[in-house]
């Protein structure tokens, strides 16, 4: 850990209140997509949900995700060059001004040498900058309207799963004032995404599903090549301070096993309609019990709504 990182951690933990680090899965946790596409979400309602309608909604999302990946985030060029996080090749980035850089003519190839690693690092820097600007700066107003309507249709079909998950993030991350890792100084909670999907499509999903307000680009990890346990270890190294507490939240066995290995609490999300471990259902208060079981009670836990 460098001196600058150490100073940031000390600043976050300076008031003595524990800092909660939420490590989220994406699909079938913060969002619904895979279960829409394969029908398992609708089927769990035993006939009260239109399976075909869910598949159609999922296919629309899939189309928009792929189009924005290709049009705005170099995905056609980097699809076979997945990295576990956006800054993984930062050491190869020489800081060159990219405002006039021609990404279509730089003869980028598989990053097996330093030159192409630098070119990939340039693309990652451009992706990060576009991500931080937000979706409205990337697509035209007509596309934004279509995406807004699709979000509302999906939220209605899923009984407010999307907006409820986002409300959880909002309750833990008052973002009126930007600070370290994109969290408000009064709440300090940190949200990190560890997904088994590829990095670029996962960043695009964050934009389309309105999660980018709470998930900075440097807090999105792709475990597809390295596994979730390795990602969890990297996160622990980033926030290696006694005041930081970790909790993993997801629907899969891999994040559960990784959390066990790290001795972190794990909240398992369940698609079943009668479960309280879904959205709507899971709240910061719910998760505070898991933190308390592993780390003990704190004032922050008793104040959770």
PDB file of C-alpha atoms in Angstrom:
ATOM      1  CA  UNK A   1       0.000   0.000   0.000  1.00  0.00           C
ATOM      2  CA  UNK A   2       1.459   3.373  -0.995  1.00  0.00           C
ATOM      3  CA  UNK A   3       1.524   6.417   1.295  1.00  0.00           C
ATOM      4  CA  UNK A   4      -1.299   8.185  -0.554  1.00  0.00           C
ATOM      5  CA  UNK A   5      -3.628   5.177  -0.251  1.00  0.00           C
ATOM      6  CA  UNK A   6      -2.758   4.803   3.424  1.00  0.00           C
ATOM      7  CA  UNK A   7      -3.637   8.459   4.045  1.00  0.00           C
ATOM      8  CA  UNK A   8      -7.021   8.026   2.322  1.00  0.00           C
ATOM      9  CA  UNK A   9      -7.854   4.999   4.469  1.00  0.00           C
ATOM     10  CA  UNK A  10      -6.892   6.859   7.626  1.00  0.00           C
ATOM     11  CA  UNK A  11      -9.089   9.786   6.569  1.00  0.00           C
ATOM     12  CA  UNK A  12     -12.101   7.521   6.021  1.00  0.00           C
ATOM     13  CA  UNK A  13     -11.675   5.825   9.391  1.00  0.00           C
ATOM     14  CA  UNK A  14     -10.555   8.915  11.308  1.00  0.00           C
ATOM     15  CA  UNK A  15     -13.809   9.410  13.245  1.00  0.00           C
ATOM     16  CA  UNK A  16     -13.660   5.907  14.709  1.00  0.00           C
ATOM     17  CA  UNK A  17     -16.865   4.726  13.016  1.00  0.00           C
ATOM     18  CA  UNK A  18     -16.454   1.449  11.086  1.00  0.00           C
ATOM     19  CA  UNK A  19     -16.473   1.736   7.299  1.00  0.00           C
ATOM     20  CA  UNK A  20     -18.705  -0.858   5.657  1.00  0.00           C
ATOM     21  CA  UNK A  21     -17.500  -2.239   2.325  1.00  0.00           C
ATOM     22  CA  UNK A  22     -20.295  -3.952   0.392  1.00  0.00           C
ATOM     23  CA  UNK A  23     -19.051  -6.366  -2.288  1.00  0.00           C
ATOM     24  CA  UNK A  24     -21.882  -6.941  -4.740  1.00  0.00           C
ATOM     25  CA  UNK A  25     -22.585  -9.496  -7.419  1.00  0.00           C
ATOM     26  CA  UNK A  26     -24.399  -8.011 -10.420  1.00  0.00           C
ATOM     27  CA  UNK A  27     -26.809 -10.310 -12.285  1.00  0.00           C
ATOM     28  CA  UNK A  28     -29.703 -11.557 -10.175  1.00  0.00           C
ATOM     29  CA  UNK A  29     -28.499  -9.351  -7.342  1.00  0.00           C
ATOM     30  CA  UNK A  30     -28.315  -5.640  -8.175  1.00  0.00           C
ATOM     31  CA  UNK A  31     -30.023  -6.205 -11.520  1.00  0.00           C
ATOM     32  CA  UNK A  32     -32.060  -8.877 -13.248  1.00  0.00           C
ATOM     33  CA  UNK A  33     -30.999  -9.935 -16.730  1.00  0.00           C
ATOM     34  CA  UNK A  34     -29.884 -13.541 -17.039  1.00  0.00           C
ATOM     35  CA  UNK A  35     -33.028 -14.788 -15.283  1.00  0.00           C
ATOM     36  CA  UNK A  36     -35.179 -12.689 -17.621  1.00  0.00           C
ATOM     37  CA  UNK A  37     -33.442 -14.104 -20.684  1.00  0.00           C
ATOM     38  CA  UNK A  38     -33.724 -17.754 -19.600  1.00  0.00           C
ATOM     39  CA  UNK A  39     -37.182 -17.374 -18.038  1.00  0.00           C
ATOM     40  CA  UNK A  40     -36.253 -18.501 -14.525  1.00  0.00           C
ATOM     41  CA  UNK A  41     -37.384 -15.234 -12.931  1.00  0.00           C
ATOM     42  CA  UNK A  42     -40.911 -15.475 -14.349  1.00  0.00           C
ATOM     43  CA  UNK A  43     -41.118 -19.234 -13.793  1.00  0.00           C
ATOM     44  CA  UNK A  44     -40.508 -18.741 -10.068  1.00  0.00           C
ATOM     45  CA  UNK A  45     -43.953 -17.072  -9.902  1.00  0.00           C
ATOM     46  CA  UNK A  46     -45.719 -20.281 -10.978  1.00  0.00           C
ATOM     47  CA  UNK A  47     -47.687 -18.782 -13.839  1.00  0.00           C
ATOM     48  CA  UNK A  48     -48.485 -15.293 -12.564  1.00  0.00           C
ATOM     49  CA  UNK A  49     -45.684 -13.725 -14.638  1.00  0.00           C
ATOM     50  CA  UNK A  50     -45.571 -13.758 -18.440  1.00  0.00           C
ATOM     51  CA  UNK A  51     -42.357 -15.678 -19.259  1.00  0.00           C
ATOM     52  CA  UNK A  52     -42.327 -14.506 -22.876  1.00  0.00           C
ATOM     53  CA  UNK A  53     -42.623 -10.890 -21.793  1.00  0.00           C
ATOM     54  CA  UNK A  54     -39.640 -11.268 -19.499  1.00  0.00           C
ATOM     55  CA  UNK A  55     -37.540 -12.803 -22.272  1.00  0.00           C
ATOM     56  CA  UNK A  56     -38.468  -9.927 -24.596  1.00  0.00           C
ATOM     57  CA  UNK A  57     -37.423  -7.378 -21.980  1.00  0.00           C
ATOM     58  CA  UNK A  58     -34.121  -9.186 -21.423  1.00  0.00           C
ATOM     59  CA  UNK A  59     -33.404  -9.324 -25.143  1.00  0.00           C
ATOM     60  CA  UNK A  60     -33.957  -5.567 -25.436  1.00  0.00           C
ATOM     61  CA  UNK A  61     -31.447  -4.947 -22.671  1.00  0.00           C
ATOM     62  CA  UNK A  62     -28.967  -7.311 -24.289  1.00  0.00           C
ATOM     63  CA  UNK A  63     -29.241  -5.462 -27.601  1.00  0.00           C
ATOM     64  CA  UNK A  64     -28.652  -2.043 -26.028  1.00  0.00           C
ATOM     65  CA  UNK A  65     -25.750  -3.292 -23.896  1.00  0.00           C
ATOM     66  CA  UNK A  66     -23.911  -4.768 -26.881  1.00  0.00           C
ATOM     67  CA  UNK A  67     -24.542  -1.733 -29.081  1.00  0.00           C
ATOM     68  CA  UNK A  68     -23.193   0.728 -26.510  1.00  0.00           C
ATOM     69  CA  UNK A  69     -20.241  -1.566 -25.772  1.00  0.00           C
ATOM     70  CA  UNK A  70     -19.293  -1.564 -29.460  1.00  0.00           C
ATOM     71  CA  UNK A  71     -20.159   2.042 -30.302  1.00  0.00           C
ATOM     72  CA  UNK A  72     -18.731   3.784 -27.254  1.00  0.00           C
ATOM     73  CA  UNK A  73     -16.399   1.448 -25.345  1.00  0.00           C
ATOM     74  CA  UNK A  74     -14.159  -0.251 -27.952  1.00  0.00           C
ATOM     75  CA  UNK A  75     -15.665  -3.665 -27.249  1.00  0.00           C
ATOM     76  CA  UNK A  76     -15.167  -4.970 -30.789  1.00  0.00           C
ATOM     77  CA  UNK A  77     -11.454  -4.269 -30.340  1.00  0.00           C
ATOM     78  CA  UNK A  78     -11.003  -5.477 -26.756  1.00  0.00           C
ATOM     79  CA  UNK A  79     -13.532  -8.312 -26.435  1.00  0.00           C
ATOM     80  CA  UNK A  80     -10.728 -10.899 -26.291  1.00  0.00           C
ATOM     81  CA  UNK A  81      -8.565  -8.775 -23.959  1.00  0.00           C
ATOM     82  CA  UNK A  82     -10.584  -8.852 -20.747  1.00  0.00           C
ATOM     83  CA  UNK A  83      -8.877  -7.430 -17.675  1.00  0.00           C
ATOM     84  CA  UNK A  84     -10.031  -7.869 -14.061  1.00  0.00           C
ATOM     85  CA  UNK A  85     -10.309  -4.111 -13.424  1.00  0.00           C
ATOM     86  CA  UNK A  86      -9.978  -0.920 -15.419  1.00  0.00           C
ATOM     87  CA  UNK A  87      -6.644   0.207 -13.918  1.00  0.00           C
ATOM     88  CA  UNK A  88      -4.918  -3.173 -14.240  1.00  0.00           C
ATOM     89  CA  UNK A  89      -2.605  -1.868 -16.985  1.00  0.00           C
ATOM     90  CA  UNK A  90      -2.117   1.607 -15.563  1.00  0.00           C
ATOM     91  CA  UNK A  91       1.653   1.111 -15.315  1.00  0.00           C
ATOM     92  CA  UNK A  92       1.799   0.979 -19.128  1.00  0.00           C
ATOM     93  CA  UNK A  93      -0.124   4.252 -19.585  1.00  0.00           C
ATOM     94  CA  UNK A  94       2.339   7.096 -20.200  1.00  0.00           C
ATOM     95  CA  UNK A  95      -0.345   9.752 -19.765  1.00  0.00           C
ATOM     96  CA  UNK A  96      -0.470  10.716 -23.441  1.00  0.00           C
ATOM     97  CA  UNK A  97      -3.151  13.272 -24.398  1.00  0.00           C
ATOM     98  CA  UNK A  98      -5.908  11.196 -26.022  1.00  0.00           C
ATOM     99  CA  UNK A  99      -8.122  14.057 -27.184  1.00  0.00           C
ATOM    100  CA  UNK A 100      -6.932  13.641 -30.806  1.00  0.00           C
ATOM    101  CA  UNK A 101      -5.851  10.017 -30.577  1.00  0.00           C
ATOM    102  CA  UNK A 102      -7.206   7.809 -33.374  1.00  0.00           C
ATOM    103  CA  UNK A 103      -8.177   4.508 -31.761  1.00  0.00           C
ATOM    104  CA  UNK A 104      -9.235   3.108 -35.148  1.00  0.00           C
ATOM    105  CA  UNK A 105      -5.834   3.608 -36.776  1.00  0.00           C
ATOM    106  CA  UNK A 106      -3.317   2.705 -34.057  1.00  0.00           C
ATOM    107  CA  UNK A 107      -2.995  -0.943 -35.201  1.00  0.00           C
ATOM    108  CA  UNK A 108      -3.953  -2.301 -31.792  1.00  0.00           C
ATOM    109  CA  UNK A 109      -3.404  -6.056 -31.474  1.00  0.00           C
ATOM    110  CA  UNK A 110      -3.483  -8.663 -28.727  1.00  0.00           C
ATOM    111  CA  UNK A 111      -1.638  -7.145 -25.733  1.00  0.00           C
ATOM    112  CA  UNK A 112       1.215  -9.632 -25.535  1.00  0.00           C
ATOM    113  CA  UNK A 113       3.885  -6.905 -25.688  1.00  0.00           C
ATOM    114  CA  UNK A 114       4.397  -3.580 -23.940  1.00  0.00           C
ATOM    115  CA  UNK A 115       3.342  -1.500 -26.953  1.00  0.00           C
ATOM    116  CA  UNK A 116      -0.086  -3.119 -27.227  1.00  0.00           C
ATOM    117  CA  UNK A 117      -0.491  -3.135 -23.470  1.00  0.00           C
ATOM    118  CA  UNK A 118      -0.027   0.627 -23.644  1.00  0.00           C
ATOM    119  CA  UNK A 119      -2.642   0.881 -26.382  1.00  0.00           C
ATOM    120  CA  UNK A 120      -5.065  -1.171 -24.277  1.00  0.00           C
ATOM    121  CA  UNK A 121      -4.291   1.037 -21.273  1.00  0.00           C
ATOM    122  CA  UNK A 122      -5.203   4.067 -23.412  1.00  0.00           C
ATOM    123  CA  UNK A 123      -8.555   2.473 -24.183  1.00  0.00           C
ATOM    124  CA  UNK A 124      -9.147   1.719 -20.536  1.00  0.00           C
ATOM    125  CA  UNK A 125      -8.416   5.342 -19.630  1.00  0.00           C
ATOM    126  CA  UNK A 126     -10.858   6.537 -22.276  1.00  0.00           C
ATOM    127  CA  UNK A 127     -13.480   4.056 -21.020  1.00  0.00           C
ATOM    128  CA  UNK A 128     -13.038   5.306 -17.442  1.00  0.00           C
ATOM    129  CA  UNK A 129     -13.398   8.934 -18.520  1.00  0.00           C
ATOM    130  CA  UNK A 130     -16.555   8.214 -20.523  1.00  0.00           C
ATOM    131  CA  UNK A 131     -18.023   6.166 -17.687  1.00  0.00           C
ATOM    132  CA  UNK A 132     -17.491   8.974 -15.184  1.00  0.00           C
ATOM    133  CA  UNK A 133     -19.189  11.477 -17.505  1.00  0.00           C
ATOM    134  CA  UNK A 134     -22.384   9.412 -17.398  1.00  0.00           C
ATOM    135  CA  UNK A 135     -24.718   7.884 -19.948  1.00  0.00           C
ATOM    136  CA  UNK A 136     -26.350  11.163 -21.000  1.00  0.00           C
ATOM    137  CA  UNK A 137     -22.984  12.382 -22.324  1.00  0.00           C
ATOM    138  CA  UNK A 138     -22.479   9.199 -24.355  1.00  0.00           C
ATOM    139  CA  UNK A 139     -25.780   8.568 -26.146  1.00  0.00           C
ATOM    140  CA  UNK A 140     -28.278  10.914 -27.803  1.00  0.00           C
ATOM    141  CA  UNK A 141     -31.503  12.088 -26.195  1.00  0.00           C
ATOM    142  CA  UNK A 142     -33.627   9.665 -28.237  1.00  0.00           C
ATOM    143  CA  UNK A 143     -31.638   6.680 -27.001  1.00  0.00           C
ATOM    144  CA  UNK A 144     -31.810   8.012 -23.437  1.00  0.00           C
ATOM    145  CA  UNK A 145     -35.607   8.160 -23.680  1.00  0.00           C
ATOM    146  CA  UNK A 146     -35.760   4.582 -24.957  1.00  0.00           C
ATOM    147  CA  UNK A 147     -33.486   3.377 -22.138  1.00  0.00           C
ATOM    148  CA  UNK A 148     -35.441   5.294 -19.502  1.00  0.00           C
ATOM    149  CA  UNK A 149     -38.674   3.719 -20.716  1.00  0.00           C
ATOM    150  CA  UNK A 150     -37.105   0.242 -20.752  1.00  0.00           C
ATOM    151  CA  UNK A 151     -35.877   0.740 -17.194  1.00  0.00           C
ATOM    152  CA  UNK A 152     -39.354   1.689 -16.002  1.00  0.00           C
ATOM    153  CA  UNK A 153     -40.962  -1.230 -17.863  1.00  0.00           C
ATOM    154  CA  UNK A 154     -38.418  -3.637 -16.363  1.00  0.00           C
ATOM    155  CA  UNK A 155     -38.864  -2.209 -12.877  1.00  0.00           C
ATOM    156  CA  UNK A 156     -42.614  -2.655 -13.171  1.00  0.00           C
ATOM    157  CA  UNK A 157     -42.341  -6.211 -14.474  1.00  0.00           C
ATOM    158  CA  UNK A 158     -39.938  -7.162 -11.661  1.00  0.00           C
ATOM    159  CA  UNK A 159     -42.018  -5.574  -8.881  1.00  0.00           C
ATOM    160  CA  UNK A 160     -39.456  -2.781  -8.351  1.00  0.00           C
ATOM    161  CA  UNK A 161     -36.370  -4.999  -8.109  1.00  0.00           C
ATOM    162  CA  UNK A 162     -34.175  -2.438  -9.892  1.00  0.00           C
ATOM    163  CA  UNK A 163     -35.310   0.654  -8.013  1.00  0.00           C
ATOM    164  CA  UNK A 164     -35.254  -1.184  -4.669  1.00  0.00           C
ATOM    165  CA  UNK A 165     -31.671  -2.350  -5.176  1.00  0.00           C
ATOM    166  CA  UNK A 166     -30.712   1.170  -6.175  1.00  0.00           C
ATOM    167  CA  UNK A 167     -32.484   2.544  -3.104  1.00  0.00           C
ATOM    168  CA  UNK A 168     -30.323   0.268  -0.934  1.00  0.00           C
ATOM    169  CA  UNK A 169     -27.190   1.767  -2.483  1.00  0.00           C
ATOM    170  CA  UNK A 170     -28.577   5.267  -2.057  1.00  0.00           C
ATOM    171  CA  UNK A 171     -29.396   4.750   1.614  1.00  0.00           C
ATOM    172  CA  UNK A 172     -25.802   3.676   2.261  1.00  0.00           C
ATOM    173  CA  UNK A 173     -24.188   6.273   0.010  1.00  0.00           C
ATOM    174  CA  UNK A 174     -25.381   9.819   0.348  1.00  0.00           C
ATOM    175  CA  UNK A 175     -23.626  11.154  -2.740  1.00  0.00           C
ATOM    176  CA  UNK A 176     -24.469  14.846  -2.438  1.00  0.00           C
ATOM    177  CA  UNK A 177     -20.813  15.537  -1.685  1.00  0.00           C
ATOM    178  CA  UNK A 178     -18.157  13.558  -3.548  1.00  0.00           C
ATOM    179  CA  UNK A 179     -15.333  12.119  -1.479  1.00  0.00           C
ATOM    180  CA  UNK A 180     -12.891   9.219  -1.487  1.00  0.00           C
ATOM    181  CA  UNK A 181     -14.299   6.282  -3.489  1.00  0.00           C
ATOM    182  CA  UNK A 182     -17.420   8.258  -4.375  1.00  0.00           C
ATOM    183  CA  UNK A 183     -19.057   8.099  -0.936  1.00  0.00           C
ATOM    184  CA  UNK A 184     -20.380  10.871   1.294  1.00  0.00           C
ATOM    185  CA  UNK A 185     -18.159  11.798   4.214  1.00  0.00           C
ATOM    186  CA  UNK A 186     -20.998  11.325   6.664  1.00  0.00           C
ATOM    187  CA  UNK A 187     -21.848   7.739   5.670  1.00  0.00           C
ATOM    188  CA  UNK A 188     -18.476   6.437   4.398  1.00  0.00           C
ATOM    189  CA  UNK A 189     -19.930   3.176   3.113  1.00  0.00           C
ATOM    190  CA  UNK A 190     -18.244   1.837  -0.020  1.00  0.00           C
ATOM    191  CA  UNK A 191     -19.840  -0.238  -2.771  1.00  0.00           C
ATOM    192  CA  UNK A 192     -17.769  -2.541  -4.965  1.00  0.00           C
ATOM    193  CA  UNK A 193     -18.945  -4.777  -7.796  1.00  0.00           C
ATOM    194  CA  UNK A 194     -17.378  -8.190  -8.432  1.00  0.00           C
ATOM    195  CA  UNK A 195     -19.059  -9.815 -11.403  1.00  0.00           C
ATOM    196  CA  UNK A 196     -18.411 -12.959 -13.401  1.00  0.00           C
ATOM    197  CA  UNK A 197     -19.167 -10.988 -16.565  1.00  0.00           C
ATOM    198  CA  UNK A 198     -16.564  -9.319 -18.786  1.00  0.00           C
ATOM    199  CA  UNK A 199     -15.335  -5.924 -17.622  1.00  0.00           C
ATOM    200  CA  UNK A 200     -16.539  -3.622 -20.425  1.00  0.00           C
ATOM    201  CA  UNK A 201     -20.114  -5.004 -20.629  1.00  0.00           C
ATOM    202  CA  UNK A 202     -20.295  -4.858 -16.821  1.00  0.00           C
ATOM    203  CA  UNK A 203     -19.388  -1.160 -16.826  1.00  0.00           C
ATOM    204  CA  UNK A 204     -22.020  -0.552 -19.506  1.00  0.00           C
ATOM    205  CA  UNK A 205     -24.607  -2.407 -17.423  1.00  0.00           C
ATOM    206  CA  UNK A 206     -23.798  -0.117 -14.502  1.00  0.00           C
ATOM    207  CA  UNK A 207     -24.532   2.871 -16.727  1.00  0.00           C
ATOM    208  CA  UNK A 208     -27.734   1.489 -18.229  1.00  0.00           C
ATOM    209  CA  UNK A 209     -29.124   0.256 -14.909  1.00  0.00           C
ATOM    210  CA  UNK A 210     -28.331   3.578 -13.157  1.00  0.00           C
ATOM    211  CA  UNK A 211     -25.695   2.169 -10.815  1.00  0.00           C
ATOM    212  CA  UNK A 212     -22.764   4.364 -11.873  1.00  0.00           C
ATOM    213  CA  UNK A 213     -23.683   7.016  -9.277  1.00  0.00           C
ATOM    214  CA  UNK A 214     -22.673   4.549  -6.575  1.00  0.00           C
ATOM    215  CA  UNK A 215     -20.078   2.381  -8.339  1.00  0.00           C
ATOM    216  CA  UNK A 216     -16.970   4.225  -9.479  1.00  0.00           C
ATOM    217  CA  UNK A 217     -15.132   2.713 -12.430  1.00  0.00           C
ATOM    218  CA  UNK A 218     -12.219   1.626 -10.204  1.00  0.00           C
ATOM    219  CA  UNK A 219     -14.672  -0.293  -8.000  1.00  0.00           C
ATOM    220  CA  UNK A 220     -15.855  -2.648 -10.757  1.00  0.00           C
ATOM    221  CA  UNK A 221     -14.068  -6.016 -10.978  1.00  0.00           C
ATOM    222  CA  UNK A 222     -14.441  -8.821 -13.517  1.00  0.00           C
ATOM    223  CA  UNK A 223     -13.729 -12.241 -12.012  1.00  0.00           C
ATOM    224  CA  UNK A 224     -14.210 -14.219 -15.216  1.00  0.00           C
ATOM    225  CA  UNK A 225     -10.486 -14.998 -15.633  1.00  0.00           C
ATOM    226  CA  UNK A 226      -9.135 -14.720 -12.081  1.00  0.00           C
ATOM    227  CA  UNK A 227     -12.023 -15.908  -9.895  1.00  0.00           C
ATOM    228  CA  UNK A 228     -13.953 -14.065  -7.198  1.00  0.00           C
ATOM    229  CA  UNK A 229     -11.605 -15.078  -4.395  1.00  0.00           C
ATOM    230  CA  UNK A 230      -8.705 -13.282  -6.067  1.00  0.00           C
ATOM    231  CA  UNK A 231     -10.855 -10.172  -6.520  1.00  0.00           C
ATOM    232  CA  UNK A 232     -11.876 -10.320  -2.859  1.00  0.00           C
ATOM    233  CA  UNK A 233      -8.195 -10.524  -1.859  1.00  0.00           C
ATOM    234  CA  UNK A 234      -7.384  -7.456  -3.963  1.00  0.00           C
ATOM    235  CA  UNK A 235     -10.230  -5.558  -2.311  1.00  0.00           C
ATOM    236  CA  UNK A 236      -8.959  -6.534   1.135  1.00  0.00           C
ATOM    237  CA  UNK A 237      -5.495  -5.287   0.166  1.00  0.00           C
ATOM    238  CA  UNK A 238      -6.966  -1.958  -0.979  1.00  0.00           C
ATOM    239  CA  UNK A 239      -8.821  -1.424   2.285  1.00  0.00           C
ATOM    240  CA  UNK A 240      -6.432  -3.061   4.712  1.00  0.00           C
ATOM    241  CA  UNK A 241      -7.358  -1.153   7.855  1.00  0.00           C
ATOM    242  CA  UNK A 242      -8.863  -2.400  11.151  1.00  0.00           C
ATOM    243  CA  UNK A 243     -11.876  -0.087  10.810  1.00  0.00           C
ATOM    244  CA  UNK A 244     -12.965  -1.531   7.454  1.00  0.00           C
ATOM    245  CA  UNK A 245     -15.616  -4.263   7.523  1.00  0.00           C
ATOM    246  CA  UNK A 246     -16.551  -6.370   4.521  1.00  0.00           C
ATOM    247  CA  UNK A 247     -19.765  -8.109   3.462  1.00  0.00           C
ATOM    248  CA  UNK A 248     -20.413  -9.967   0.198  1.00  0.00           C
ATOM    249  CA  UNK A 249     -23.898 -10.023  -1.321  1.00  0.00           C
ATOM    250  CA  UNK A 250     -24.902 -12.242  -4.231  1.00  0.00           C
ATOM    251  CA  UNK A 251     -26.837 -15.235  -5.487  1.00  0.00           C
ATOM    252  CA  UNK A 252     -24.022 -17.630  -6.453  1.00  0.00           C
ATOM    253  CA  UNK A 253     -21.895 -20.318  -4.871  1.00  0.00           C
ATOM    254  CA  UNK A 254     -18.584 -18.737  -5.918  1.00  0.00           C
ATOM    255  CA  UNK A 255     -19.012 -15.494  -4.007  1.00  0.00           C
ATOM    256  CA  UNK A 256     -20.336 -17.501  -1.040  1.00  0.00           C
ATOM    257  CA  UNK A 257     -17.236 -19.726  -1.005  1.00  0.00           C
ATOM    258  CA  UNK A 258     -14.929 -16.733  -1.464  1.00  0.00           C
ATOM    259  CA  UNK A 259     -16.574 -14.878   1.411  1.00  0.00           C
ATOM    260  CA  UNK A 260     -16.185 -17.944   3.623  1.00  0.00           C
ATOM    261  CA  UNK A 261     -12.493 -18.127   2.800  1.00  0.00           C
ATOM    262  CA  UNK A 262     -12.089 -14.431   3.637  1.00  0.00           C
ATOM    263  CA  UNK A 263     -14.184 -14.898   6.816  1.00  0.00           C
ATOM    264  CA  UNK A 264     -16.595 -12.217   5.653  1.00  0.00           C
ATOM    265  CA  UNK A 265     -20.359 -12.321   6.143  1.00  0.00           C
ATOM    266  CA  UNK A 266     -22.337 -13.338   3.069  1.00  0.00           C
ATOM    267  CA  UNK A 267     -25.931 -12.437   2.236  1.00  0.00           C
ATOM    268  CA  UNK A 268     -27.457 -14.821  -0.290  1.00  0.00           C
ATOM    269  CA  UNK A 269     -29.991 -13.296  -2.667  1.00  0.00           C
ATOM    270  CA  UNK A 270     -32.966 -15.498  -3.530  1.00  0.00           C
ATOM    271  CA  UNK A 271     -35.198 -15.031  -6.587  1.00  0.00           C
ATOM    272  CA  UNK A 272     -38.195 -16.783  -5.023  1.00  0.00           C
ATOM    273  CA  UNK A 273     -41.200 -14.416  -4.678  1.00  0.00           C
ATOM    274  CA  UNK A 274     -41.851 -15.337  -1.033  1.00  0.00           C
ATOM    275  CA  UNK A 275     -38.251 -14.739   0.061  1.00  0.00           C
ATOM    276  CA  UNK A 276     -37.245 -11.668   2.043  1.00  0.00           C
ATOM    277  CA  UNK A 277     -33.719 -11.998   0.658  1.00  0.00           C
ATOM    278  CA  UNK A 278     -34.459 -10.319  -2.642  1.00  0.00           C
ATOM    279  CA  UNK A 279     -35.411  -6.862  -3.872  1.00  0.00           C
ATOM    280  CA  UNK A 280     -37.623  -5.408  -2.535  1.00  0.00           C
ATOM    281  CA  UNK A 281     -36.793  -7.062   0.772  1.00  0.00           C
ATOM    282  CA  UNK A 282     -33.119  -6.739   1.646  1.00  0.00           C
ATOM    283  CA  UNK A 283     -32.316  -3.451   3.392  1.00  0.00           C
ATOM    284  CA  UNK A 284     -29.247  -1.947   5.084  1.00  0.00           C
ATOM    285  CA  UNK A 285     -30.830  -2.999   8.381  1.00  0.00           C
ATOM    286  CA  UNK A 286     -30.927  -6.619   7.176  1.00  0.00           C
ATOM    287  CA  UNK A 287     -27.263  -6.565   6.254  1.00  0.00           C
ATOM    288  CA  UNK A 288     -26.305  -4.811   9.501  1.00  0.00           C
ATOM    289  CA  UNK A 289     -27.149  -8.036  11.364  1.00  0.00           C
ATOM    290  CA  UNK A 290     -24.625  -9.908   9.217  1.00  0.00           C
ATOM    291  CA  UNK A 291     -21.964  -7.306   9.924  1.00  0.00           C
ATOM    292  CA  UNK A 292     -22.739  -7.520  13.637  1.00  0.00           C
ATOM    293  CA  UNK A 293     -22.549 -11.331  13.668  1.00  0.00           C
ATOM    294  CA  UNK A 294     -18.963 -11.257  12.394  1.00  0.00           C
ATOM    295  CA  UNK A 295     -17.605  -7.917  13.610  1.00  0.00           C
ATOM    296  CA  UNK A 296     -19.788  -7.142  16.624  1.00  0.00           C
ATOM    297  CA  UNK A 297     -22.302  -4.332  17.109  1.00  0.00           C
ATOM    298  CA  UNK A 298     -21.475  -0.692  16.450  1.00  0.00           C
ATOM    299  CA  UNK A 299     -23.324   2.599  16.607  1.00  0.00           C
ATOM    300  CA  UNK A 300     -23.495   2.541  12.824  1.00  0.00           C
ATOM    301  CA  UNK A 301     -25.414  -0.742  12.961  1.00  0.00           C
ATOM    302  CA  UNK A 302     -27.996   0.494  15.451  1.00  0.00           C
ATOM    303  CA  UNK A 303     -28.589   3.614  13.361  1.00  0.00           C
ATOM    304  CA  UNK A 304     -29.370   1.727  10.141  1.00  0.00           C
ATOM    305  CA  UNK A 305     -32.886   2.288   8.877  1.00  0.00           C
TER     306      UNK A 305
END
